[in-house]
Short mmCIF file of C-alpha atoms and ligand atoms in Angstrom, two decimals:
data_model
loop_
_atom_site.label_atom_id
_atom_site.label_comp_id
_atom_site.label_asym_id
_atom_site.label_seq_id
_atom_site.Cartn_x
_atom_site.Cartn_y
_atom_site.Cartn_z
CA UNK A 1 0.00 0.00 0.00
CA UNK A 2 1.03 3.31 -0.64
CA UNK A 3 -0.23 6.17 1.80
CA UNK A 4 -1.20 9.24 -0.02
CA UNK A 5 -1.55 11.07 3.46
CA UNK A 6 -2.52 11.61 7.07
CA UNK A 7 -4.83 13.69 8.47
CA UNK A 8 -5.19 15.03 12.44
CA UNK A 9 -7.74 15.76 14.62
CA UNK A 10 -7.19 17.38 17.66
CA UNK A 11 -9.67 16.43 19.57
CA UNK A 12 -11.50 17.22 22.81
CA UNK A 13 -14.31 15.45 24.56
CA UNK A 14 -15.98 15.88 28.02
CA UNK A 15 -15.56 13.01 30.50
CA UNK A 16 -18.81 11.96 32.17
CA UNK A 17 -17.55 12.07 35.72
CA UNK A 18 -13.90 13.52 36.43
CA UNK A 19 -11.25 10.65 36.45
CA UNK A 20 -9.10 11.56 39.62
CA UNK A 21 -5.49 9.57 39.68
CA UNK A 22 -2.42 10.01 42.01
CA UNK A 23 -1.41 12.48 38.74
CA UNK A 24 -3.91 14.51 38.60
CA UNK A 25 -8.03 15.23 37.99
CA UNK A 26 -8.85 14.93 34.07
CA UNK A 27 -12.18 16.43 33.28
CA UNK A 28 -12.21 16.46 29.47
CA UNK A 29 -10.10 14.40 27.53
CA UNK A 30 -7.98 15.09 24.42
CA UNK A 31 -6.16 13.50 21.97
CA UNK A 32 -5.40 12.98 18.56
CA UNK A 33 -6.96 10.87 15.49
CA UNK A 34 -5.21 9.98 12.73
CA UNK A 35 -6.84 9.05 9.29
CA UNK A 36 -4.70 7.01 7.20
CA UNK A 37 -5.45 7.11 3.48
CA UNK A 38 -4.13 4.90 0.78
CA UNK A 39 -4.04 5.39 -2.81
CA UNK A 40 -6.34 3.15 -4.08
CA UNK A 41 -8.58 5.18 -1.56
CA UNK A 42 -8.36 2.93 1.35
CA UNK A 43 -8.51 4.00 4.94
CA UNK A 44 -7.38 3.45 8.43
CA UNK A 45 -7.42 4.98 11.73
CA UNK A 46 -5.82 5.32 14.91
CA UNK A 47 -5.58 7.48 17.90
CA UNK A 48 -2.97 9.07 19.76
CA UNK A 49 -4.27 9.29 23.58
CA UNK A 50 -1.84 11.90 24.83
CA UNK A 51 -3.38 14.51 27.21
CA UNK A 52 -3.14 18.17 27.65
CA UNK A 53 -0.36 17.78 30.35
CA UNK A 54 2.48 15.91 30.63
CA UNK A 55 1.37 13.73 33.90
CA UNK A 56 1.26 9.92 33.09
CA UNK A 57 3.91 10.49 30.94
CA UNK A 58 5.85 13.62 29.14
CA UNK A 59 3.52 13.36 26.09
CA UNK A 60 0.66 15.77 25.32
CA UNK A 61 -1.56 16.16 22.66
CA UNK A 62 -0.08 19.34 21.16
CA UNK A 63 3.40 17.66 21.22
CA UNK A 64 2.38 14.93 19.42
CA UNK A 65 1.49 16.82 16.96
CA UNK A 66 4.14 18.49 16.37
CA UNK A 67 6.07 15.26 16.10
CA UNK A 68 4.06 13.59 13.78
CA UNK A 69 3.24 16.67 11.45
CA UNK A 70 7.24 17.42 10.88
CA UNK A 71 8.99 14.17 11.41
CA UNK A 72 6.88 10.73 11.23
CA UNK A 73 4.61 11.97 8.26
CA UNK A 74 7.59 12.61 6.37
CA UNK A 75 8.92 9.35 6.40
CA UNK A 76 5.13 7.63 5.46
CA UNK A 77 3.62 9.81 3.20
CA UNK A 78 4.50 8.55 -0.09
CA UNK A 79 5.95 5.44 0.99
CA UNK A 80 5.20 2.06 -0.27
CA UNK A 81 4.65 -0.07 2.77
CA UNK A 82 3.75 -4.06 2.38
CA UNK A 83 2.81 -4.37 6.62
CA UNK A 84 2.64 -1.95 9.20
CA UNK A 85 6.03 -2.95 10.61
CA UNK A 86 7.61 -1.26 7.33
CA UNK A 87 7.50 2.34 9.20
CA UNK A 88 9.69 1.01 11.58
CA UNK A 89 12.92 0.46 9.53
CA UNK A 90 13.13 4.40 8.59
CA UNK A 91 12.83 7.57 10.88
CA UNK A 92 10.48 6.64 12.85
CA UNK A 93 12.71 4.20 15.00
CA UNK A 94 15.30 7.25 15.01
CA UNK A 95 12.88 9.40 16.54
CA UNK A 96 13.63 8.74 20.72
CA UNK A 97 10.36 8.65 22.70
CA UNK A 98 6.86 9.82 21.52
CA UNK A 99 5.38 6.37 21.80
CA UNK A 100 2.27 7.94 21.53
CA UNK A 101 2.64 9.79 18.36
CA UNK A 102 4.29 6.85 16.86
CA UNK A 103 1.68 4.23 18.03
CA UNK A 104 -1.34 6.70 16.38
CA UNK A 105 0.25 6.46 12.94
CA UNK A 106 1.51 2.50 13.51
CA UNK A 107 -2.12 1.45 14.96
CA UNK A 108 -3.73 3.83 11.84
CA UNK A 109 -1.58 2.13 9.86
CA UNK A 110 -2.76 -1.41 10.84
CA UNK A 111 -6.41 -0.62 10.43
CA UNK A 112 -5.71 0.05 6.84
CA UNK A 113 -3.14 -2.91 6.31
CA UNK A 114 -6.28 -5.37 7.95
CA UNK A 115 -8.95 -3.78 5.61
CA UNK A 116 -7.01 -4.01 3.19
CA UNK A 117 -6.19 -8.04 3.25
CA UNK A 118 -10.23 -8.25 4.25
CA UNK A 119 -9.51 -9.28 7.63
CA UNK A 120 -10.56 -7.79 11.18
CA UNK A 121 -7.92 -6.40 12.86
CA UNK A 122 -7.80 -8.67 15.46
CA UNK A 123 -7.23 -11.93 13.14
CA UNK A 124 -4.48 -9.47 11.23
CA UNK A 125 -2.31 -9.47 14.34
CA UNK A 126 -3.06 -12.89 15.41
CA UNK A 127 -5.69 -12.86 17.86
CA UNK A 128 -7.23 -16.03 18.92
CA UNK A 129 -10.25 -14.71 21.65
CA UNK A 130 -13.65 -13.74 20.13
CA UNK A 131 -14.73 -11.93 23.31
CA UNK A 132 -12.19 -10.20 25.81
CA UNK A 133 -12.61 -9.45 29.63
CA UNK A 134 -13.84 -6.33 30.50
CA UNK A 135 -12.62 -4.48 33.80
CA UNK A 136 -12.77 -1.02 35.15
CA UNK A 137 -10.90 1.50 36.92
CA UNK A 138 -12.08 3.29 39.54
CA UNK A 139 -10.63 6.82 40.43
CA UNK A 140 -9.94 9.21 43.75
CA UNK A 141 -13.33 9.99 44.88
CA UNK A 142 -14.37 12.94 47.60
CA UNK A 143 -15.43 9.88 50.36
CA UNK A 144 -15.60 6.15 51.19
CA UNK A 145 -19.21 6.55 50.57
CA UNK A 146 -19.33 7.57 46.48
CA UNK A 147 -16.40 5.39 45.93
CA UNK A 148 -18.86 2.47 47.56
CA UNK A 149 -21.41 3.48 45.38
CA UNK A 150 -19.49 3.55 42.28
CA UNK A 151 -17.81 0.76 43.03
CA UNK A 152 -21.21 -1.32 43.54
CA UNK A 153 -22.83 0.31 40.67
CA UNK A 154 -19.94 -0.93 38.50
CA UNK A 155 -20.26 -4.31 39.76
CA UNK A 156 -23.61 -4.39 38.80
CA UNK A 157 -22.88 -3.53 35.54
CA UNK A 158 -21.41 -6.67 35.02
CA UNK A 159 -17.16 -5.76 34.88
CA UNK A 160 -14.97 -8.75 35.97
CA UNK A 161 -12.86 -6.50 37.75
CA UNK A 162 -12.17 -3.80 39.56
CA UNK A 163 -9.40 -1.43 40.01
CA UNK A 164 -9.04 1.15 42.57
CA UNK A 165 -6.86 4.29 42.08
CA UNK A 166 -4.91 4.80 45.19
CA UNK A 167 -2.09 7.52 46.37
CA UNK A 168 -1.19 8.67 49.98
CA UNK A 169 -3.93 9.03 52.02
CA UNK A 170 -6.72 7.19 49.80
CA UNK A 171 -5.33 3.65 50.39
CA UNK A 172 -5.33 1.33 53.65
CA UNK A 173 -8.64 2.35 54.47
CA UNK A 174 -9.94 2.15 51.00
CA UNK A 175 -9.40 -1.23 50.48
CA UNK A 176 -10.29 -2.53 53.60
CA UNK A 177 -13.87 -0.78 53.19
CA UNK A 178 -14.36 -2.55 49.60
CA UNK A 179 -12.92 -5.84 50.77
CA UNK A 180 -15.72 -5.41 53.52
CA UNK A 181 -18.46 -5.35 51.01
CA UNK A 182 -17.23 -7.29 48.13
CA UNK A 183 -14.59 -9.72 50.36
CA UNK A 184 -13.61 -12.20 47.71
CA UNK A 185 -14.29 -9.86 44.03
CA UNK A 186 -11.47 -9.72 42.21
CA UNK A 187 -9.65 -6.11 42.64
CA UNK A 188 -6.47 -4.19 42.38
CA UNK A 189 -4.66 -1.25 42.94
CA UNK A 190 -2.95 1.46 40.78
CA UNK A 191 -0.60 3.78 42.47
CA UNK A 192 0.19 4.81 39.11
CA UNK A 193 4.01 5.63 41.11
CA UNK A 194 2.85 7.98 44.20
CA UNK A 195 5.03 5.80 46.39
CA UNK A 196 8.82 4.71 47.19
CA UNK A 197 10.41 2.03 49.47
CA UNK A 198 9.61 4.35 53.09
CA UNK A 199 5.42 2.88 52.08
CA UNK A 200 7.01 -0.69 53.10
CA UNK A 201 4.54 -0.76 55.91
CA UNK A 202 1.75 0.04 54.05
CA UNK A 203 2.36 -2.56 51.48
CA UNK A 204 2.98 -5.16 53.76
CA UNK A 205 -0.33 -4.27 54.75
CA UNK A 206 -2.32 -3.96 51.84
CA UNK A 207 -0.56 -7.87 51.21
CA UNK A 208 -3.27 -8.95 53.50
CA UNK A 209 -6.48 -8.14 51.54
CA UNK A 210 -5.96 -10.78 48.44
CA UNK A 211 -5.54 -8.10 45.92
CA UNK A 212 -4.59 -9.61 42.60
CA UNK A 213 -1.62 -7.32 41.68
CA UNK A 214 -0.87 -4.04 43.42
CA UNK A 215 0.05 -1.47 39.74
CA UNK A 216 3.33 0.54 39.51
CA UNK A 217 3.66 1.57 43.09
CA UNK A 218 7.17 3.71 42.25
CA UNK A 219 8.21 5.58 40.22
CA UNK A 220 7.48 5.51 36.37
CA UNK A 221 11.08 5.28 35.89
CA UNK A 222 12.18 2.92 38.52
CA UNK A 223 12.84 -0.71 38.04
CA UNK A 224 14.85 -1.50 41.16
CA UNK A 225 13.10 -0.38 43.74
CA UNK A 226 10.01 -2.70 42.64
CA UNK A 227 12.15 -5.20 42.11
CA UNK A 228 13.31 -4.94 46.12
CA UNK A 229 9.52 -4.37 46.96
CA UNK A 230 8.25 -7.55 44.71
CA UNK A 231 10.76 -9.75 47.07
CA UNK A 232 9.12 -8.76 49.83
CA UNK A 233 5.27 -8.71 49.98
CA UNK A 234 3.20 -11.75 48.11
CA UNK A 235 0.92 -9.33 46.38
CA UNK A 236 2.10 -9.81 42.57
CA UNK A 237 3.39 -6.16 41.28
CA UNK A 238 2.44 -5.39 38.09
CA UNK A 239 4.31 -2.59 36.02
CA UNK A 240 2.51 -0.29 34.01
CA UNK A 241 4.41 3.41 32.96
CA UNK A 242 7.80 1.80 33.93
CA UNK A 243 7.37 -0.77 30.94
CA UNK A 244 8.16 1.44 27.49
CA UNK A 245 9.60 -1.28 25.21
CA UNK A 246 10.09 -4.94 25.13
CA UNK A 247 13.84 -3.71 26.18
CA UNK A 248 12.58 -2.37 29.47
CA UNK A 249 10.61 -5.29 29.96
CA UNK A 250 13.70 -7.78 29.21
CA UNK A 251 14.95 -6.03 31.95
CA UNK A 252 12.24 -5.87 34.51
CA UNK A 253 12.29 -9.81 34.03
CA UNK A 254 15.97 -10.34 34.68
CA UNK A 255 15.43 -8.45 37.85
CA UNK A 256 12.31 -9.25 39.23
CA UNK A 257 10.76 -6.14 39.00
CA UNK A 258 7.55 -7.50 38.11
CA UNK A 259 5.45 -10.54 37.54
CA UNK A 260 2.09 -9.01 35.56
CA UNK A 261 2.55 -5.90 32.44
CA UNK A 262 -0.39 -3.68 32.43
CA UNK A 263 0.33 -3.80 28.35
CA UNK A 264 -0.90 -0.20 26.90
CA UNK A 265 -0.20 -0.07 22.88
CA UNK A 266 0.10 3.60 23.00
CA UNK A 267 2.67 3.71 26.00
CA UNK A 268 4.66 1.85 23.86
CA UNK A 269 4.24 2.67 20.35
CA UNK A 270 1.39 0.89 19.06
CA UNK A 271 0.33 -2.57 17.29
CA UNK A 272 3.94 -3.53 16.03
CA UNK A 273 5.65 -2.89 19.75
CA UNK A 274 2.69 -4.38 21.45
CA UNK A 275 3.40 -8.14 19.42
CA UNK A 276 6.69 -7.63 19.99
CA UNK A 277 6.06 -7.10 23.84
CA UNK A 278 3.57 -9.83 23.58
CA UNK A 279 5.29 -12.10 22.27
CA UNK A 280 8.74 -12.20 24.47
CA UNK A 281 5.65 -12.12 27.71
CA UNK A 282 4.72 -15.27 26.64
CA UNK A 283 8.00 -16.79 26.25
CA UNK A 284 9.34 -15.69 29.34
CA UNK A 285 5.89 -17.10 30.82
CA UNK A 286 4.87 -13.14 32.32
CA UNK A 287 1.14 -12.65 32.00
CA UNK A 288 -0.55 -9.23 30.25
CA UNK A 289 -3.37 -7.63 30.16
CA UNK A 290 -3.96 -4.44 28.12
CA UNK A 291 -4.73 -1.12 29.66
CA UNK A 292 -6.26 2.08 29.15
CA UNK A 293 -5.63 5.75 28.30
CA UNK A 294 -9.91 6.43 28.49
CA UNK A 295 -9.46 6.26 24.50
CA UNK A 296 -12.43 7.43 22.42
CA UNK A 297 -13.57 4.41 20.68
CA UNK A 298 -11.34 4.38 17.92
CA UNK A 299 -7.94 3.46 20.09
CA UNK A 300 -10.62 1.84 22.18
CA UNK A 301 -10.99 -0.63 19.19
CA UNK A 302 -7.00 -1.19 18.92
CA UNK A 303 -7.23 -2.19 22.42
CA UNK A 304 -9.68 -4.68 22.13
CA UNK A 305 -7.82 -6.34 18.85
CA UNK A 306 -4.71 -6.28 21.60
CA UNK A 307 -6.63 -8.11 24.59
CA UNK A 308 -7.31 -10.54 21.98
CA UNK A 309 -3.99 -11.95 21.55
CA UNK A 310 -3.69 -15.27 23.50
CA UNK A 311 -1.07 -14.15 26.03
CA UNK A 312 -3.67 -11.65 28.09
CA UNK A 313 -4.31 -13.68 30.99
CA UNK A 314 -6.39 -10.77 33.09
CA UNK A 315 -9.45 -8.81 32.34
CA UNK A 316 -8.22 -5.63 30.99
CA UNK A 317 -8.98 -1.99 31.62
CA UNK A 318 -11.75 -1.74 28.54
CA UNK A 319 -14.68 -0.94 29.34
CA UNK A 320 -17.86 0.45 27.70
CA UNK A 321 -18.05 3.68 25.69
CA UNK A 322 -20.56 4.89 28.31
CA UNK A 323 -18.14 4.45 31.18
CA UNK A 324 -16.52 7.51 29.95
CA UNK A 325 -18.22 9.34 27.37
CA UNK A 326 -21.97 10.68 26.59
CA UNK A 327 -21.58 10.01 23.30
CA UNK A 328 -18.41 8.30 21.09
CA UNK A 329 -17.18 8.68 18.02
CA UNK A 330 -17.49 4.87 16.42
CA UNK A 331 -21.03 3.53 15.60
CA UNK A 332 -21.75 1.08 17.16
CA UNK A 333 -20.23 2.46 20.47
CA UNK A 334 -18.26 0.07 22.72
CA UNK A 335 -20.57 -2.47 25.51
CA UNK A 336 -19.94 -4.41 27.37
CA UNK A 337 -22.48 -7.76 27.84
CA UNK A 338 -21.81 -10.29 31.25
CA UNK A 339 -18.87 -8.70 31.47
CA UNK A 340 -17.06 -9.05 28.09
CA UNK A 341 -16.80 -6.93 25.14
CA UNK A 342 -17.00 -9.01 21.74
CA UNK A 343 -14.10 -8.80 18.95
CA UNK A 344 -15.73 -7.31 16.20
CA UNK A 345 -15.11 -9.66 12.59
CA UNK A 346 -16.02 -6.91 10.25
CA UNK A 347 -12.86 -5.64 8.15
CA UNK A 348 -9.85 -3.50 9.68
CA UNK A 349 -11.03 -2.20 13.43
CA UNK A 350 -14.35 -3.27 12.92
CA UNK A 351 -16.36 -0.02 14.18
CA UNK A 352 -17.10 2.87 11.65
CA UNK A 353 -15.81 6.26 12.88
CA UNK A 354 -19.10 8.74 12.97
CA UNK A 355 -17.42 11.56 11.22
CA UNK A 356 -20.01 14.29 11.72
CA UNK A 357 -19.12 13.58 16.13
CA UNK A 358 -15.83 13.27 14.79
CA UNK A 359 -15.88 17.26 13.56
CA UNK A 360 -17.91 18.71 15.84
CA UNK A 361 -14.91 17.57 18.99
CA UNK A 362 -12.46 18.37 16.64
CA UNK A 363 -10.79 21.60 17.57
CA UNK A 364 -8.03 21.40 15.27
CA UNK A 365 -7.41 19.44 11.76
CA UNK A 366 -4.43 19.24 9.22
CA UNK A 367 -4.13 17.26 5.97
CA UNK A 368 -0.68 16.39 5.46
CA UNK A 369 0.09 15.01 1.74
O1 OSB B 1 -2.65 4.09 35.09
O2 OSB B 1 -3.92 2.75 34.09
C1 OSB B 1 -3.62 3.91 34.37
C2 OSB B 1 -6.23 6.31 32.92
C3 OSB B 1 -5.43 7.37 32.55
C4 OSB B 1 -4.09 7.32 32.83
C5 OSB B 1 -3.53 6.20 33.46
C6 OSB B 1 -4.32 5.11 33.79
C7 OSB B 1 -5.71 5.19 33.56
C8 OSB B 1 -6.65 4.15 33.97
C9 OSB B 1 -7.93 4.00 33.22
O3 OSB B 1 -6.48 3.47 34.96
C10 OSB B 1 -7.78 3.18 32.01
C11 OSB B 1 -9.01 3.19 31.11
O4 OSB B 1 -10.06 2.76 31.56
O5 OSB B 1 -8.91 3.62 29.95
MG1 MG B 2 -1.84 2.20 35.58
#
């Protein structure tokens, strides 16, 4: 295929309830589309889930942008590509960092390459499950009391798991409320890295309420100090921001650092890295599940083709278009049924992106040819 261009979206879309983490309070989410087009006419699309602020990691929306419109097109547009993995033999593996804005062009690109051969996405990368696990993450609320209720409520609605967001001062007690009312549910926690090695009480603590992994307690650039914390408590840790690339992960194995990957295609560059990370997980026997960046339900859709690949062992952070937004921009929107959300079989990602929602969150646009 040869792509004849890429267009942005910058877009911006209100969250149903604020999503409180250790980072931060998000009350709108942005991000970027990308629209692949081919020249036969062809498309594909992706998303680049970048913020406004640089708080789960140093990517935002705007510098995305940036490095996409005057580096990564350059290399694509034009190109003859035979798979995805092409773009990642020129530039775009020069460029250091900016998972983000690489995985929006590489996942874009992979819609297009799956439409193309008249598959569904999730057969084009090898995925074996027909339905994935459905979870959800629960964030910072004002009280005990609303997290209780949202906690319930989301229990009701069927997830298979839940995860609660903790940070200093939202944590012991936290758990130990929820474990009162829901003692044997399967549950985690993200500290998404609000701690270091002086919380050793507290997470020999927390060891005592059967959680089933306790996510990136340090830092989002530490490896050892999990390691030394993973030797010590029974909880499994699982590593989310501290796992970039396969390379990091190669490493967090040797060292113990973790025994579960919160696998997020955009934190590490898309479809291409996320097989790549996939596949070494499964040979060094280290489960995944695939995570969330609230994605509208386009990189929603490249999630669920990921938590179909045969090494995801845990229900994942994917839940239903409704969990975070009024409305979405795919038709049919993301649900979730019992608890699962089914693999769509239609071509590329499966959904059709409702281009009239599309424009109206759309705050900025460029055509690049
Ligand atoms: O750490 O997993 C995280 C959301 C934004 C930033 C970081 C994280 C999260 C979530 C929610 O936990 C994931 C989702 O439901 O999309
Ligand atoms: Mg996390």
């Amino acid at each position: 295929m040869q792509i004849r261009s890429l267009e942005m979206f910058h877009v911006k879309m209100d969250l149903v309830a604020p999503f409180e983490t250790s980072f931060g309070i998000e009350k709108e989410r942005e991000c970027i589309i990308i629209r692949a087009e081919e020249r036969g006419g062809e498309e594909g699309w992706g998303e680049v889930p970048a913020s406004s602020g640089p708080w789960y990691s140093h990517e935002t929306a705007k510098c995305e942008w940036h490095i996409i419109e005057d580096f990564i097109s350059k290399d694509v547009i034009g190109k003859e590509i035979e798979k995805p993995q092409d773009i990642w033999k020129g530039v775009v593996s020069r460029i250091r960092g900016h998972n983000m804005a690489k995985a929006g062009v590489d996942m874009a690109l992979w819609d297009l390459y799956s439409r193309i051969e008249g598959k569904s996405l999730s057969k084009a990368i090898g995925g074996e499950k027909d339905r994935i696990e459905s979870g959800v993450s629960i964030g910072i609320k004002r009280n005990l009391e609303s997290l209780i209720e949202t906690v319930k409520s989301n229990v009701e609605k069927g997830y298979r798991r839940i995860k609660l967001k903790i940070k200093p001062g939202w944590d012991l007690e936290v758990v130990r409320e929820v474990r009162k009312e829901l003692p044997d549910f399967p549950m985690h926690v993200d500290a998404n890295g609000a701690y270091d090695m002086s919380y050793l009480r507290l997470f020999r603590e927390l060891d005592r309420y059967n959680l089933m992994m306790i996510e990136q307690p340090f830092s989002f650039e530490d490896l050892v100090q999990h390691s030394e914390l993973a030797r010590l408590i029974r909880t499994p840790i699982c590593l989310d921001e501290s796992i970039t690339s396969k390379e990091r992960a190669v490493e967090a194995y040797r060292i113990g650092s973790c025994s579960i990957i919160n696998v997020k295609p955009a934190r590490i560059g898309g479809l291409t890295k996320t097989l790549e990370l996939h596949d070494f997980c499964v040979s060094a026997g280290i489960p995944i599940w695939i995570g969330g960046l609230l994605e509208t339900g386009i990189g929603r859709a490249h999630l669920v083709a990921a938590a179909s690949l045969p090494g995801v062992k845990y229900p994942n952070d994917i839940s239903a278009s409704s969990r975070y937004y009024r409305e979405d921009i795919v038709i049919p929107e993301w649900s979730v049924e019992d608890g699962f959300i089914r693999v769509p079989k239609g071509r590329g990602i499966g959904v059709e992106v409702a281009e009239e929602k599309l424009l109206r969150f759309a705050q900025r646009r460029l055509l690049i040819k």
